Tab-separated table of C-alpha atoms in Angstrom:
chain	number	residue	atom	x	y	z
D	1	MET	CA	104.729	158.086	57.807
D	2	THR	CA	106.108	159.117	61.183
D	3	ALA	CA	108.220	156.865	63.385
D	4	ILE	CA	105.269	156.390	65.748
D	5	GLU	CA	102.949	155.469	62.884
D	6	GLY	CA	105.556	153.066	61.542
D	7	ALA	CA	105.903	151.390	64.933
D	8	ARG	CA	102.137	151.016	65.192
D	9	THR	CA	101.984	149.483	61.718
D	10	THR	CA	104.755	147.046	62.626
D	11	ARG	CA	102.997	146.023	65.843
D	12	ARG	CA	99.683	145.651	64.028
D	13	ARG	CA	101.279	143.505	61.344
D	14	ALA	CA	102.993	141.333	63.962
D	15	GLU	CA	99.696	140.875	65.786
D	16	THR	CA	97.961	139.924	62.522
D	17	ARG	CA	100.624	137.308	61.807
D	18	ARG	CA	100.391	135.945	65.360
D	19	ARG	CA	96.617	135.543	65.137
D	20	LEU	CA	96.822	133.899	61.727
D	21	ILE	CA	99.467	131.471	63.019
D	22	GLU	CA	97.348	130.581	66.050
D	23	ALA	CA	94.243	130.099	63.890
D	24	ALA	CA	96.156	128.022	61.349
D	25	ARG	CA	97.470	125.693	64.040
D	26	GLU	CA	93.887	124.896	65.073
D	27	VAL	CA	92.552	124.549	61.521
D	28	PHE	CA	95.496	122.411	60.395
D	29	ASN	CA	94.893	120.112	63.364
D	30	GLN	CA	91.286	119.684	62.299
D	31	HIS	CA	91.720	119.275	58.542
D	32	GLY	CA	95.375	118.637	57.789
D	33	ILE	CA	97.386	121.054	55.669
D	34	ARG	CA	96.191	120.109	52.188
D	35	ASP	CA	92.473	120.155	53.053
D	36	ALA	CA	92.527	123.194	55.361
D	37	PRO	CA	90.474	125.995	53.723
D	38	VAL	CA	92.163	129.402	53.706
D	39	GLU	CA	88.730	130.872	54.453
D	40	ALA	CA	88.480	128.824	57.651
D	41	ILE	CA	91.855	130.112	58.829
D	42	CYS	CA	90.856	133.712	58.065
D	43	ASP	CA	87.487	133.301	59.802
D	44	ARG	CA	89.120	131.771	62.876
D	45	ALA	CA	91.610	134.642	63.061
D	46	GLY	CA	89.010	137.308	62.276
D	47	PHE	CA	90.650	138.588	59.088
D	48	SER	CA	89.941	138.718	55.359
D	49	ARG	CA	91.755	136.763	52.636
D	50	GLY	CA	93.523	140.015	51.830
D	51	ALA	CA	95.094	140.059	55.282
D	52	PHE	CA	96.157	136.453	54.795
D	53	TYR	CA	97.878	137.039	51.462
D	54	SER	CA	99.517	140.261	52.614
D	55	ASN	CA	101.361	138.207	55.229
D	56	PHE	CA	101.792	134.764	53.647
D	57	ASP	CA	102.223	133.549	50.094
D	58	SER	CA	100.387	130.260	50.625
D	59	LYS	CA	99.161	127.751	53.197
D	60	GLU	CA	102.566	126.125	53.014
D	61	ASP	CA	104.252	129.428	53.823
D	62	LEU	CA	101.889	129.801	56.773
D	63	PHE	CA	102.627	126.278	58.005
D	64	LEU	CA	106.335	127.067	58.020
D	65	ALA	CA	105.531	129.999	60.312
D	66	VAL	CA	103.449	127.669	62.506
D	67	TYR	CA	106.369	125.221	62.585
D	68	GLU	CA	108.892	127.907	63.557
D	69	SER	CA	106.599	129.195	66.307
D	70	GLU	CA	105.803	125.742	67.662
D	71	MET	CA	109.348	124.414	67.624
D	72	GLY	CA	110.771	127.638	69.038
D	73	ALA	CA	108.406	127.422	71.993
D	74	ARG	CA	109.130	123.745	72.546
D	75	THR	CA	112.882	124.293	72.382
D	76	GLN	CA	112.656	127.016	75.020
D	77	ARG	CA	110.539	124.817	77.311
D	78	LEU	CA	113.011	121.980	76.854
D	79	ARG	CA	115.962	124.234	77.697
D	80	ILE	CA	114.335	125.295	80.973
D	81	ALA	CA	113.286	121.746	81.869
D	82	VAL	CA	116.743	120.286	81.188
D	83	ASP	CA	118.410	122.989	83.294
D	84	ARG	CA	116.109	122.171	86.189
D	85	ALA	CA	116.739	118.444	85.826
D	86	ALA	CA	120.512	119.000	85.773
D	87	ASP	CA	120.296	121.073	88.960
D	88	ARG	CA	118.849	118.048	90.766
D	89	VAL	CA	121.668	115.693	89.765
D	90	HIS	CA	124.416	115.224	92.356
D	91	ALA	CA	126.572	112.675	90.547
D	92	THR	CA	129.364	113.609	88.136
D	93	GLY	CA	130.815	112.298	84.884
D	94	GLN	CA	129.431	109.078	83.446
D	95	ASP	CA	127.251	108.385	86.491
D	96	ALA	CA	125.534	111.739	86.052
D	97	VAL	CA	124.979	111.054	82.374
D	98	ILE	CA	123.410	107.690	83.144
D	99	GLU	CA	121.198	109.309	85.786
D	100	LEU	CA	120.114	112.114	83.469
D	101	VAL	CA	119.841	110.342	80.150
D	102	GLY	CA	116.394	108.928	80.866
D	103	GLN	CA	115.070	112.288	82.056
D	104	ALA	CA	116.635	114.218	79.185
D	105	ALA	CA	115.452	111.651	76.646
D	106	GLU	CA	111.884	111.903	77.905
D	107	LEU	CA	112.004	115.701	77.695
D	108	PHE	CA	113.673	115.545	74.297
D	109	MET	CA	111.119	113.196	72.781
D	110	THR	CA	108.181	115.038	74.319
D	111	THR	CA	109.456	118.147	72.574
D	112	LEU	CA	109.791	116.387	69.228
D	113	VAL	CA	106.443	114.663	69.324
D	114	ALA	CA	104.233	116.389	71.870
D	115	ASP	CA	101.189	114.735	70.348
D	116	GLU	CA	100.382	112.438	67.473
D	117	GLN	CA	98.500	115.095	65.501
D	118	TRP	CA	101.489	117.453	65.407
D	119	TYR	CA	103.750	114.666	64.205
D	120	LEU	CA	101.276	113.843	61.427
D	121	LEU	CA	101.166	117.495	60.333
D	122	VAL	CA	104.957	117.689	60.161
D	123	ALA	CA	105.091	114.437	58.208
D	124	GLU	CA	102.433	115.710	55.784
D	125	PHE	CA	104.270	118.958	55.216
D	126	ARG	CA	107.612	117.249	54.708
D	127	ALA	CA	106.034	115.040	52.037
D	128	GLN	CA	104.701	118.147	50.279
D	129	ALA	CA	108.092	119.826	50.500
D	130	LEU	CA	109.749	116.818	48.887
D	131	ARG	CA	107.321	117.053	45.970
D	132	GLN	CA	107.637	120.826	45.555
D	133	PRO	CA	111.217	122.054	44.974
D	134	GLU	CA	110.366	125.608	46.036
D	135	LEU	CA	109.525	124.339	49.536
D	136	ARG	CA	112.663	122.267	50.059
D	137	GLY	CA	115.040	125.098	50.947
D	138	PRO	CA	112.761	126.858	53.472
D	139	THR	CA	111.784	123.521	55.034
D	140	ALA	CA	115.397	122.417	55.386
D	141	ALA	CA	116.338	125.781	56.909
D	142	ALA	CA	113.508	125.601	59.462
D	143	GLU	CA	114.433	122.060	60.485
D	144	THR	CA	118.113	122.998	60.708
D	145	ARG	CA	117.345	125.856	63.098
D	146	PHE	CA	115.345	123.495	65.302
D	147	HIS	CA	118.061	120.828	65.257
D	148	ARG	CA	120.720	123.423	66.041
D	149	GLY	CA	118.762	124.597	69.069
D	150	LEU	CA	118.379	121.057	70.385
D	151	GLY	CA	122.038	120.348	69.744
D	152	GLU	CA	123.042	123.406	71.766
D	153	ILE	CA	120.895	122.209	74.661
D	154	MET	CA	122.467	118.763	74.582
D	155	ALA	CA	126.039	120.108	74.359
D	156	ALA	CA	125.449	122.571	77.204
D	157	LEU	CA	123.971	119.844	79.391
D	158	LEU	CA	126.934	117.535	78.855
D	159	ASP	CA	129.384	120.372	79.499
D	160	ARG	CA	127.780	120.946	82.907
D	161	LEU	CA	128.384	117.264	83.638
D	162	GLY	CA	132.026	117.378	82.568
D	163	MET	CA	131.282	115.463	79.391
D	164	ARG	CA	131.312	116.233	75.669
D	165	LEU	CA	129.894	114.890	72.446
D	166	THR	CA	132.248	113.000	70.156
D	167	VAL	CA	130.234	114.148	67.116
D	168	ALA	CA	128.824	117.522	66.087
D	169	PRO	CA	125.680	118.296	68.146
D	170	GLU	CA	123.519	118.872	65.066
D	171	ASP	CA	124.663	115.524	63.622
D	172	LEU	CA	123.630	113.726	66.806
D	173	VAL	CA	120.243	115.436	66.773
D	174	GLN	CA	119.634	114.436	63.167
D	175	VAL	CA	120.423	110.809	63.969
D	176	VAL	CA	118.228	110.815	67.081
D	177	VAL	CA	115.317	112.483	65.310
D	178	ALA	CA	115.521	110.290	62.217
D	179	LEU	CA	115.652	107.099	64.271
D	180	TYR	CA	112.780	108.122	66.494
D	181	GLU	CA	110.566	109.255	63.628
D	182	THR	CA	111.216	105.988	61.788
D	183	MET	CA	110.247	103.993	64.866
D	184	LEU	CA	107.199	106.160	65.548
D	185	THR	CA	105.960	105.823	61.971
D	186	ARG	CA	106.255	102.046	62.196
D	187	ALA	CA	104.561	102.017	65.591
D	188	LEU	CA	101.638	104.159	64.415
D	189	LEU	CA	101.105	101.826	61.484
D	190	ASP	CA	101.194	98.838	63.850
D	191	GLY	CA	99.107	100.549	66.550
D	192	ALA	CA	101.887	100.209	69.128
D	193	ALA	CA	103.157	103.777	69.592
D	194	ASP	CA	103.229	103.678	73.406
D	195	ARG	CA	105.264	100.476	73.590
D	196	THR	CA	107.720	101.720	70.965
D	197	HIS	CA	108.102	105.056	72.775
D	198	ASP	CA	108.974	103.289	76.049
D	199	ARG	CA	111.462	100.913	74.411
D	200	TYR	CA	113.161	103.768	72.611
D	201	LEU	CA	113.536	105.860	75.768
D	202	THR	CA	114.649	103.092	78.113
D	203	ARG	CA	116.870	101.017	75.841
D	204	ILE	CA	117.786	102.360	72.436
D	205	LEU	CA	118.316	106.087	73.005
D	206	PRO	CA	120.450	105.721	76.169
D	207	GLN	CA	122.759	103.290	74.370
D	208	LEU	CA	122.969	105.578	71.372
D	209	LEU	CA	123.791	108.672	73.443
D	210	THR	CA	126.320	107.016	75.764
D	211	GLY	CA	128.163	105.777	72.682
D	212	MET	CA	128.620	109.330	71.452
D	213	ILE	CA	129.890	111.045	74.608
D	214	ALA	CA	133.237	111.166	76.366
D	215	SER	CA	134.792	112.815	79.402
D	216	ASN	CA	136.307	116.303	79.084
D	217	GLU	CA	139.342	115.093	81.002
């Protein structure tokens, strides 16, 4: 195989994976992960089962690719949005943090839970990963990459404001995510997700974040 042929094969394979990921996102939203037929994903993408299994070992493997794609895109959008919000802040130090914390929290939470269906898919997959040891490592690695990206955004934002975290960025993200997901789960069960979301953003998260930051001076 020539270099040109190899490049074409690589591009074709990447395009196949992209289309399967896009199709899977839609089918998973409709059926959930467990009940999503592989045939439906292949039909939606326009490929055979052979194409599916030449790129992914299982539906779970495909969902991990969906997760990486989705969270990577959301992290990038969050990074851009936070930079723009920081550019509009004229205060410094603690005052700037107080001014920005509501905006950043809203952006942060929108990234984590852009819609209820996505949250439910992530929760379903995490439950499967806990039951299947072979999924635990890849799932933990994917979540760690996402948390690391969010932590970098938070640390960079505070640095621009002359502030710093008093804990490791990834540790803060894990605490924030775990607390929010716990509250959201309870709220969905109670049918009060909107009220819980508002209380978390306006009261709980700002207090949590301001307790874990300090001045660089």
